[in-house]
XYZ file of C-alpha atoms in Angstrom:
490
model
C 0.000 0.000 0.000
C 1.483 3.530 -1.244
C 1.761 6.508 1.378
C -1.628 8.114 1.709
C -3.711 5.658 0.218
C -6.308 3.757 1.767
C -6.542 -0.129 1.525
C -10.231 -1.575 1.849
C -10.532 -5.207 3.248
C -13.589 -7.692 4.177
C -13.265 -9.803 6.948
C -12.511 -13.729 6.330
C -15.569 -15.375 4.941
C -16.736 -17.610 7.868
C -17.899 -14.330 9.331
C -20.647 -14.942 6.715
C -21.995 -17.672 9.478
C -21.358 -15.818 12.368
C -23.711 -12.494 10.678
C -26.042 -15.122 9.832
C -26.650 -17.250 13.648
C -28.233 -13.663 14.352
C -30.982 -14.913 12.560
C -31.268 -18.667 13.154
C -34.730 -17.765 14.587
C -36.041 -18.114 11.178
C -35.660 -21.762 11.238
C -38.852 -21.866 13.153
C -40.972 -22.218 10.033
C -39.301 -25.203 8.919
C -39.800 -26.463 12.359
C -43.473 -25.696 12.824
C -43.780 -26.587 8.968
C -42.314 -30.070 10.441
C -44.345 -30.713 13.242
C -47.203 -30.159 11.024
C -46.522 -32.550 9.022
C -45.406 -35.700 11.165
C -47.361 -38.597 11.962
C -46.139 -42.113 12.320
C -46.103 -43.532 8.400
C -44.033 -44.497 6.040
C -45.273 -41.474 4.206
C -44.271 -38.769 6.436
C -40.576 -38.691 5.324
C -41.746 -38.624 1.723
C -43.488 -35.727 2.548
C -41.016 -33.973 4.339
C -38.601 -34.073 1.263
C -41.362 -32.301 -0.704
C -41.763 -29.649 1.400
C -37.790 -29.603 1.718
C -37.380 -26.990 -1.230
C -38.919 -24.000 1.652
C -36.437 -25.315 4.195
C -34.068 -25.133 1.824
C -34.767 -21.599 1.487
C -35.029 -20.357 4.743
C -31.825 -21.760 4.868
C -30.514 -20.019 1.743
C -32.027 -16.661 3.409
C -30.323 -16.510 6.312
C -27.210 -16.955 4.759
C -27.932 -14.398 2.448
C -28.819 -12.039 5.695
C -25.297 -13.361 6.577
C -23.402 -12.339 3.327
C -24.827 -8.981 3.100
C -24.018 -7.851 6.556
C -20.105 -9.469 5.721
C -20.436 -7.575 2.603
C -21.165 -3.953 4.218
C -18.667 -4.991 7.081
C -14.890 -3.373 6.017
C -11.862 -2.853 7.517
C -10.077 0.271 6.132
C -6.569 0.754 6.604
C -5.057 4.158 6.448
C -1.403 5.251 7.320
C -2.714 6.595 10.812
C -5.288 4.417 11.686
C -7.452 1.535 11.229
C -10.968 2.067 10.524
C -14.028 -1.230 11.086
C -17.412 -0.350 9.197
C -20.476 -2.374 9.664
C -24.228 -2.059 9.479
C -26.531 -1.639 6.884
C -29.599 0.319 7.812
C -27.550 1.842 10.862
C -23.872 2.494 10.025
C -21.083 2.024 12.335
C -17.773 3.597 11.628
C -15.169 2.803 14.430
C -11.960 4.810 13.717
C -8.457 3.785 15.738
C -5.375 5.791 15.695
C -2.341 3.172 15.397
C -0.526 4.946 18.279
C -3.659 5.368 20.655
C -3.545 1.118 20.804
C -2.386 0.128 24.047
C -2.184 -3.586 22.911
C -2.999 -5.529 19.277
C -3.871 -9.480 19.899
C -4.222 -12.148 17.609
C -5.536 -14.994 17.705
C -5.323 -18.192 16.262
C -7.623 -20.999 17.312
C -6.617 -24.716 16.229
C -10.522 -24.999 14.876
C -9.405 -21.464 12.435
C -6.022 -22.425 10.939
C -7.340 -24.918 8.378
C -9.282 -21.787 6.987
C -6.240 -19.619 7.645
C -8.555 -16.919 10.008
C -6.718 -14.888 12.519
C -8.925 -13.348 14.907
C -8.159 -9.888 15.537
C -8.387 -7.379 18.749
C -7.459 -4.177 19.481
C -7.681 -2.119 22.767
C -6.803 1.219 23.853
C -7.111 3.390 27.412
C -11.068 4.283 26.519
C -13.750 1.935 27.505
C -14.662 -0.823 29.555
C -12.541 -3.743 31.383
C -13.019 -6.695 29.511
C -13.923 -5.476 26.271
C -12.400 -4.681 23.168
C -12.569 -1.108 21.533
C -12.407 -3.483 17.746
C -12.368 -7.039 16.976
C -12.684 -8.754 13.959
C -11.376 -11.856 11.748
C -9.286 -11.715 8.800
C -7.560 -13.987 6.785
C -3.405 -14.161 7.048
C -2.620 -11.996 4.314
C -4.741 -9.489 5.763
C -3.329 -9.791 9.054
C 0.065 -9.620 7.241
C -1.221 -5.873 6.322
C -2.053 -4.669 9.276
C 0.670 -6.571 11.565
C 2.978 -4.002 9.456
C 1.208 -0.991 10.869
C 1.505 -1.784 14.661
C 4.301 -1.378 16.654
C 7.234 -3.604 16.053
C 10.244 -4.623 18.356
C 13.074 -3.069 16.527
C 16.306 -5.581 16.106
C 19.094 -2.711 16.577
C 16.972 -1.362 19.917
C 16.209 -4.916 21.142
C 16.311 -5.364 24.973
C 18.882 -8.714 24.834
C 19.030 -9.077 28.897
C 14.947 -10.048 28.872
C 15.708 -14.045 30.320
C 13.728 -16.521 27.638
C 10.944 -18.672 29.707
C 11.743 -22.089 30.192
C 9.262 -24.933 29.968
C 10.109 -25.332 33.811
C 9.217 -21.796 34.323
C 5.547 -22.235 32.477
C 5.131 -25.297 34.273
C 5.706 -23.909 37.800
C 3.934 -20.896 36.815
C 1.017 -23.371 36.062
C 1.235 -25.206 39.237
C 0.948 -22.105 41.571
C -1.505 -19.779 39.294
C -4.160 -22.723 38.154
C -7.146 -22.026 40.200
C -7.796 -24.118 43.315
C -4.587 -25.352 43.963
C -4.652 -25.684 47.677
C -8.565 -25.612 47.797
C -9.084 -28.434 45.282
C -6.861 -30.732 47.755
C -8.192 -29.743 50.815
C -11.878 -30.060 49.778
C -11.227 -33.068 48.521
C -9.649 -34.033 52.259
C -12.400 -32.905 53.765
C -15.035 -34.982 51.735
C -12.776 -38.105 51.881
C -12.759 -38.108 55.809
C -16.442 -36.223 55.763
C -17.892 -39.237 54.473
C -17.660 -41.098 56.675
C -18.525 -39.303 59.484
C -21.182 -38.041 58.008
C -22.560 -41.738 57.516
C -21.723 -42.781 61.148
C -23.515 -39.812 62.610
C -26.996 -40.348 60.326
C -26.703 -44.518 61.422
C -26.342 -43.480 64.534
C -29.491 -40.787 64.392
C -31.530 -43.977 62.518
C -30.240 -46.251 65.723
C -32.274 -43.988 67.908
C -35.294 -44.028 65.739
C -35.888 -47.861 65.087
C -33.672 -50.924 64.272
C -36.310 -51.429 60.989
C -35.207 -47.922 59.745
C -31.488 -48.678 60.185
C -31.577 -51.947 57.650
C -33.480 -49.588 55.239
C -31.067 -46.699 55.538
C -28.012 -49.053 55.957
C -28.080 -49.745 52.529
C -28.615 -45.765 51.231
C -25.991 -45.092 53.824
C -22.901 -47.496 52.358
C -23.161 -44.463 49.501
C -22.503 -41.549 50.998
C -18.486 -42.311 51.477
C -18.415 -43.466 47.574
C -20.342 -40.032 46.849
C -17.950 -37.864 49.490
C -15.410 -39.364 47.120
C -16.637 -39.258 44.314
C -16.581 -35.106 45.276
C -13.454 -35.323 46.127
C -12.330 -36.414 43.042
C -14.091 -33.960 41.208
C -12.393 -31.385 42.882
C -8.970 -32.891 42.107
C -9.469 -33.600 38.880
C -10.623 -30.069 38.422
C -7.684 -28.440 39.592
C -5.700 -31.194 37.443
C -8.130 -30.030 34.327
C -6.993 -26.278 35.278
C -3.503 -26.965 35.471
C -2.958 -29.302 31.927
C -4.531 -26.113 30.449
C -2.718 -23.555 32.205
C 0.389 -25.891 30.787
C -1.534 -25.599 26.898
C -2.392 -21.929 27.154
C 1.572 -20.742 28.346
C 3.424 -23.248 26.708
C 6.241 -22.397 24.069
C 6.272 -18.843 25.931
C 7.946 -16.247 23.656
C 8.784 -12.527 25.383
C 10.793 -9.634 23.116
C 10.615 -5.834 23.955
C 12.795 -2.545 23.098
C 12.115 1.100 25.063
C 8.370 1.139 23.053
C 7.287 -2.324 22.315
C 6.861 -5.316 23.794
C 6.019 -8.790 22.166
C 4.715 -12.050 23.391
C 3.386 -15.157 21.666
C 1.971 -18.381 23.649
C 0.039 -21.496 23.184
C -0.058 -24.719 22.025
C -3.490 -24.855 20.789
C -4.539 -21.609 20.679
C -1.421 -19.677 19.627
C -1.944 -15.512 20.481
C 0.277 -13.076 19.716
C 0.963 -9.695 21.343
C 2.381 -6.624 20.878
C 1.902 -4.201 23.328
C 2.601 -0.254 23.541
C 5.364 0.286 26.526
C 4.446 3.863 27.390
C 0.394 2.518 27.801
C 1.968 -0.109 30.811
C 0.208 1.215 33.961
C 2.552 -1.062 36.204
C 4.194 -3.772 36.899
C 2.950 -6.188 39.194
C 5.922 -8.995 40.487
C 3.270 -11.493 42.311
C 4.268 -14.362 44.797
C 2.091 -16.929 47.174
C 3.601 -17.450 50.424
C 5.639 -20.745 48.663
C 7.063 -18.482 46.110
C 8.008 -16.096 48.638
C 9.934 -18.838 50.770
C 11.641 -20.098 47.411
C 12.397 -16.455 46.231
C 10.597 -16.534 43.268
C 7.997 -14.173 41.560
C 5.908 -13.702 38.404
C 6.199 -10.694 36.588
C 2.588 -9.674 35.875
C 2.120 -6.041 33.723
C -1.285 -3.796 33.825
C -2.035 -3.304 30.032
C -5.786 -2.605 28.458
C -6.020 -5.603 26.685
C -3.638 -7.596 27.357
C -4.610 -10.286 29.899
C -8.362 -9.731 29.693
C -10.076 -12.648 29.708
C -11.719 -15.881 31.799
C -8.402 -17.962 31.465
C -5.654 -15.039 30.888
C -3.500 -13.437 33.006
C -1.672 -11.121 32.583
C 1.537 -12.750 32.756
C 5.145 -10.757 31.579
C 7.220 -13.455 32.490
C 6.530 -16.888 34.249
C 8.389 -17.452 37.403
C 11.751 -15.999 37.822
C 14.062 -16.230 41.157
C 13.413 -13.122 41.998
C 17.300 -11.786 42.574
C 17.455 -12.343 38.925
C 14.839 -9.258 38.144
C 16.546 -6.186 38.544
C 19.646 -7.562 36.325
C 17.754 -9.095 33.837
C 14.740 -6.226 34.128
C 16.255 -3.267 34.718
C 16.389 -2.358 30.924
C 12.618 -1.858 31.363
C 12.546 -0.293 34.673
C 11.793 -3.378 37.213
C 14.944 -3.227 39.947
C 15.488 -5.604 42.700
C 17.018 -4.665 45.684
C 15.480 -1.486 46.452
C 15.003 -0.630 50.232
C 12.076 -0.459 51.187
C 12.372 2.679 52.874
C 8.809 3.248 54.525
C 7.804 0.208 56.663
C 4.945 -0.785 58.877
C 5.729 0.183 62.627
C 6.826 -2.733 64.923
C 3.545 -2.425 67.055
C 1.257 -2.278 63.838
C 1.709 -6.494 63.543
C -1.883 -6.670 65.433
C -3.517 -5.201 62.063
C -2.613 -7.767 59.910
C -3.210 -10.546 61.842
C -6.025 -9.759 64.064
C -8.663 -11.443 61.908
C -6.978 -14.561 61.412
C -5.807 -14.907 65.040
C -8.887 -14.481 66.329
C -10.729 -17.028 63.967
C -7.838 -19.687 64.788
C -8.681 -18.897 68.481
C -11.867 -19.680 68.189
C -12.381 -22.487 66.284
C -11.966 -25.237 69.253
C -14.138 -23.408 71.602
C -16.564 -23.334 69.873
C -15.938 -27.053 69.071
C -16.125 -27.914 72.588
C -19.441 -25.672 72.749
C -21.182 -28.050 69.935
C -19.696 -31.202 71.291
C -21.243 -30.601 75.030
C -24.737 -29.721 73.699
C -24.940 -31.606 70.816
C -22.787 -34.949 71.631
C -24.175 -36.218 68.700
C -22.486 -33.952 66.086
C -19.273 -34.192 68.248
C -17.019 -36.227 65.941
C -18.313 -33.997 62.798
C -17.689 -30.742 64.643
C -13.850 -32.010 65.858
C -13.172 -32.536 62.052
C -14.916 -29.485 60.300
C -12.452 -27.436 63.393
C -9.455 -29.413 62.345
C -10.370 -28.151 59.050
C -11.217 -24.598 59.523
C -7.788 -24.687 62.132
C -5.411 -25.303 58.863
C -6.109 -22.342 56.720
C -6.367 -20.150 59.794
C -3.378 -20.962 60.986
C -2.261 -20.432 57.502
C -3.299 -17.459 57.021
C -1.632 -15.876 60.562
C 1.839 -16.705 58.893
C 0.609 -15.082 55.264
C -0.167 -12.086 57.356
C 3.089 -12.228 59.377
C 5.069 -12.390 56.364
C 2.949 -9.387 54.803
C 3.781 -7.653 57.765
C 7.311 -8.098 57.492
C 7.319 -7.331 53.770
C 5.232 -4.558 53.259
C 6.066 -0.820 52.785
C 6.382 1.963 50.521
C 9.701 3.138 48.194
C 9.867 6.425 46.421
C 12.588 6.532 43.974
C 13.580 8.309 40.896
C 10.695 8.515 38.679
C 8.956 5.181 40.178
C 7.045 3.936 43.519
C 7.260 0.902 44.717
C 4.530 -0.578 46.975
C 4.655 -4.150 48.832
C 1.678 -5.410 50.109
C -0.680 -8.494 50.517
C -4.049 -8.857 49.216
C -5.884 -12.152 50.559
C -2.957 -14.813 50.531
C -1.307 -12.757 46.961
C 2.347 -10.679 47.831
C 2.205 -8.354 45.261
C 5.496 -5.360 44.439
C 3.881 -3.098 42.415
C 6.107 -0.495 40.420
C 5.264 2.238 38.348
C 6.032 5.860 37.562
C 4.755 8.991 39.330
C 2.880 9.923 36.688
C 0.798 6.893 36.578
C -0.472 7.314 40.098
C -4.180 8.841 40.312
C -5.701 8.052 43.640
C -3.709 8.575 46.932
C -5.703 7.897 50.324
C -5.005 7.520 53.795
C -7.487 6.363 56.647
C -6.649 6.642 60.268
C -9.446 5.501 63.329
C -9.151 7.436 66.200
C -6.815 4.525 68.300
C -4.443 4.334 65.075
C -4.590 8.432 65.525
C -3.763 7.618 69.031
C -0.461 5.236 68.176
C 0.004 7.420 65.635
C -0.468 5.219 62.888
C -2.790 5.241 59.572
C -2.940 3.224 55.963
C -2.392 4.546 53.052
C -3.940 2.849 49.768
C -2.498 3.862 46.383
C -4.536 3.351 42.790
C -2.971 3.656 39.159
C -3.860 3.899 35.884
C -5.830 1.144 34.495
C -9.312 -0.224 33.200
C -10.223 -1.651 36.592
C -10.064 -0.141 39.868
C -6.872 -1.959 42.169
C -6.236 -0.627 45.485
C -2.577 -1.280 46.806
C -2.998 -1.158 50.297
C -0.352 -1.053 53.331
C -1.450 -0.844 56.847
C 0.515 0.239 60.055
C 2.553 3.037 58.366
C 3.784 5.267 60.751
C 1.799 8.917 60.560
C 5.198 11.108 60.189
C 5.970 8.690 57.136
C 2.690 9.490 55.895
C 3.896 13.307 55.699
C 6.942 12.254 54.436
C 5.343 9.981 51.534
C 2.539 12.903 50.462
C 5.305 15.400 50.183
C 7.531 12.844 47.568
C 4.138 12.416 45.502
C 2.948 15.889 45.773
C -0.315 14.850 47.438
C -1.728 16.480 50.492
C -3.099 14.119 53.375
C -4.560 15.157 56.705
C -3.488 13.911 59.623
């Protein structure tokens, strides 16, 4: 395409199907025309394939529906922009600077590369979470057009230090980012040993009411341990489901950037491609569990519009890295290890962060011992369900300790840099000054007191994330609104 002229494109032809399913509801004159027609004879089917020519052209009308929507659809391609026109009655012109896109994806499924259909998205800052400012599909050599117009990692400017992901790293990043890891197991604990209580304490119940009713329910009752299992492997196998496609959907891992672009490509099935605009990163997010944390290692996450969106996506940089590997292999692109943490909870703050699960740990037996005196029956139940309810407390009280311990606030250069802890998630967030919108501190009256307060920090994105850390101490909070020129009263 020459400078200043503008190349017109349709989009691949199977969109001619997907136009057309918006009026399958058509098909319900065939249907009633059917049901009209049947009785049980042999002459019913004969009559059917008379009729067949007006199926037939229902059929052959709403894929004609179909083809004249794909026909009015376009994609234009300027040297500025890219431009998506649909509609026939009502025309919609959507119109896309090249450098307002914040990230370009494509797609392709396994089900799509017979037909050689890429499917195409583009986001930018504007809109909503979750949804894409353009899509469309197009065949290869369309893609091949506009792939030249978006931003491309330049081989003189590229960043060589950026580590390649291993297929240990995906798989580890698998294992502790597939959903349910610890809850699938546990769960699936609690209905293997559940079971069985669960059928001693209903015999026993039937005991009281007659010996009749226990040889009735005997029999129901040798199911419920098969069935508690039978959950429990449900659960497992879930989190073993979640995990082989965690493995499919990050596999062959790909990550290239210079100063403006960044590019990464993943999948075994469903191979996507991204390239995404470096100055439209609202942070970085370097995420650990409390495993990762004792092993040193983190996931670099990044806050893009677009990139990451999605039931199964995250928004994944790199997969796991030992984290004193970052800042040497990161600092190119701004991410440094070994910063001090130079604004840090106060040693008496530790009560605020673990507070909620000390006092839940504390009270699980009690209450235990409550249910077992009044209700002797339920005993053996309620001694498991507190065993069970003990773990993650307990749990908890040392991912809280180790927030506490972590936490705090870094001003430096350009950047901040906040640690915190959001349920059992460490997250070290880093991004420049500029990105920061939302500063806010809260302070009760005994905090006031103690002279402590929280401050919670948001950034730039398509979603609201609060960054909060607790227990600062109130002359850091000063100290901290001065750096970010932000005014907080205290």
């Amino acid at each position: 395409m020459r400078k200043g002229e503008i190349a017109v494109y349709h989009e691949h032809p199977l969109r001619i199907l997907r136009y057309s399913a918006k009026n399958i509801w058509l098909l319900i004159f065939p249907l009633i025309r059917s049901f009209n027609i049947f009785h049980h004879s042999r002459e019913w089917f004969y009559n059917w394939v008379k009729g067949a020519w007006f199926d037939i052209l229902v059929v052959g009308i709403i894929l004609l529906f179909g083809y004249i929507r794909w026909y009015f659809a376009r994609i234009d391609l300027t040297d500025s922009a890219v431009v998506h026109e649909n509609g026939i009655i009502f025309h919609v012109s959507t119109t896309i600077p090249f450098v307002s896109i914040s990230s370009a994806t494509a797609v392709r499924p396994f089900y799509l590369r017979l037909f050689r259909a890429v499917n195409v998205r583009c986001d930018t800052r504007a809109g909503f979470f979750n949804s894409a400012d353009m899509k469309f599909m197009v065949t290869e050599k369309v893609y091949g057009e506009i792939e030249k117009k978006l931003p491309q990692v330049s081989d003189e400017k590229r960043i060589s230090t950026i580590p390649k992901p291993t297929a240990l790293s995906v798989i580890l990043f698998s294992f502790f980012f597939s959903s349910g890891l610890s809850g699938a197991v546990y769960i699936a604990a609690f209905f293997f040993q559940g079971g069985n209580i669960a059928r001693d304490i209903i015999s026993a119940s039937i005991n009281v009411i007659s010996e009749e009713s226990e040889k009735i329910g005997g029999r129901l009752l040798l199911k419920i341990p098969d069935a508690a299992i039978l959950m429990g492997m449900i659960f497992i196998v879930t989190w073993l489901l979640s995990f082989f496609i965690n493995i499919l959907t990050y596999a062959r891992f790909h990550v290239e950037c210079d100063d403006k672009c960044f590019y990464t490509s993943y999948g075994a099935v469903n191979r996507k491609e991204h390239r995404i605009n470096a100055s439209h990163i609202n942070y970085t997010d370097l995420r650990q569990n409390l495993i990762m944390k004792f092993s040193e290692a983190v996931a670099v996450h990044i806050s893009c519009a677009g990139y990451g969106t999605g039931k199964r996506s995250l928004p994944v940089l790199l997969p796991v890295r030992k984290e004193k590997n970052i800042g040497r292999d990161l600092e190119a692109i701004g991410i440094l290890s070994g910063v001090r943490t130079e604004f840090r909870p106060k040693k008496n703050g530790l009560w605020n962060y673990i507070w909620l699960p000390v006092i839940l740990s504390s009270a699980v037996f009690p209450v235990h011992f409550i249910i077992s005196r009044f209700f002797p029956l339920f005993s053996e139940l309620s001694f498991f369900a507190a065993i069970m309810t003990e773990i993650p407390s307990v749990w908890f009280v040392i991912v809280k300790s180790a927030a506490f311990f972590t936490s705090g606030i870094s001003v430096y250069d350009d950047k901040i840099m906040v640690r915190c802890c959001k349920w059992s998630g460490f997250h070290t967030v880093i991004a420049e000054r500029k990105k920061l919108v939302k500063a806010e501190l809260e302070q009760t009256i005994f905090q006031k007191i103690r002279g402590r307060c929280s401050i919670s920090l948001w950034f730039e994105g398509e979603e609201q994330v609060k960054f909060k850390v607790k227990s600062l101490d109130a002359s850091h909070a000063v100290r901290i609104s001065q750096l970010l020129d932000c005014t907080f009263a205290i």
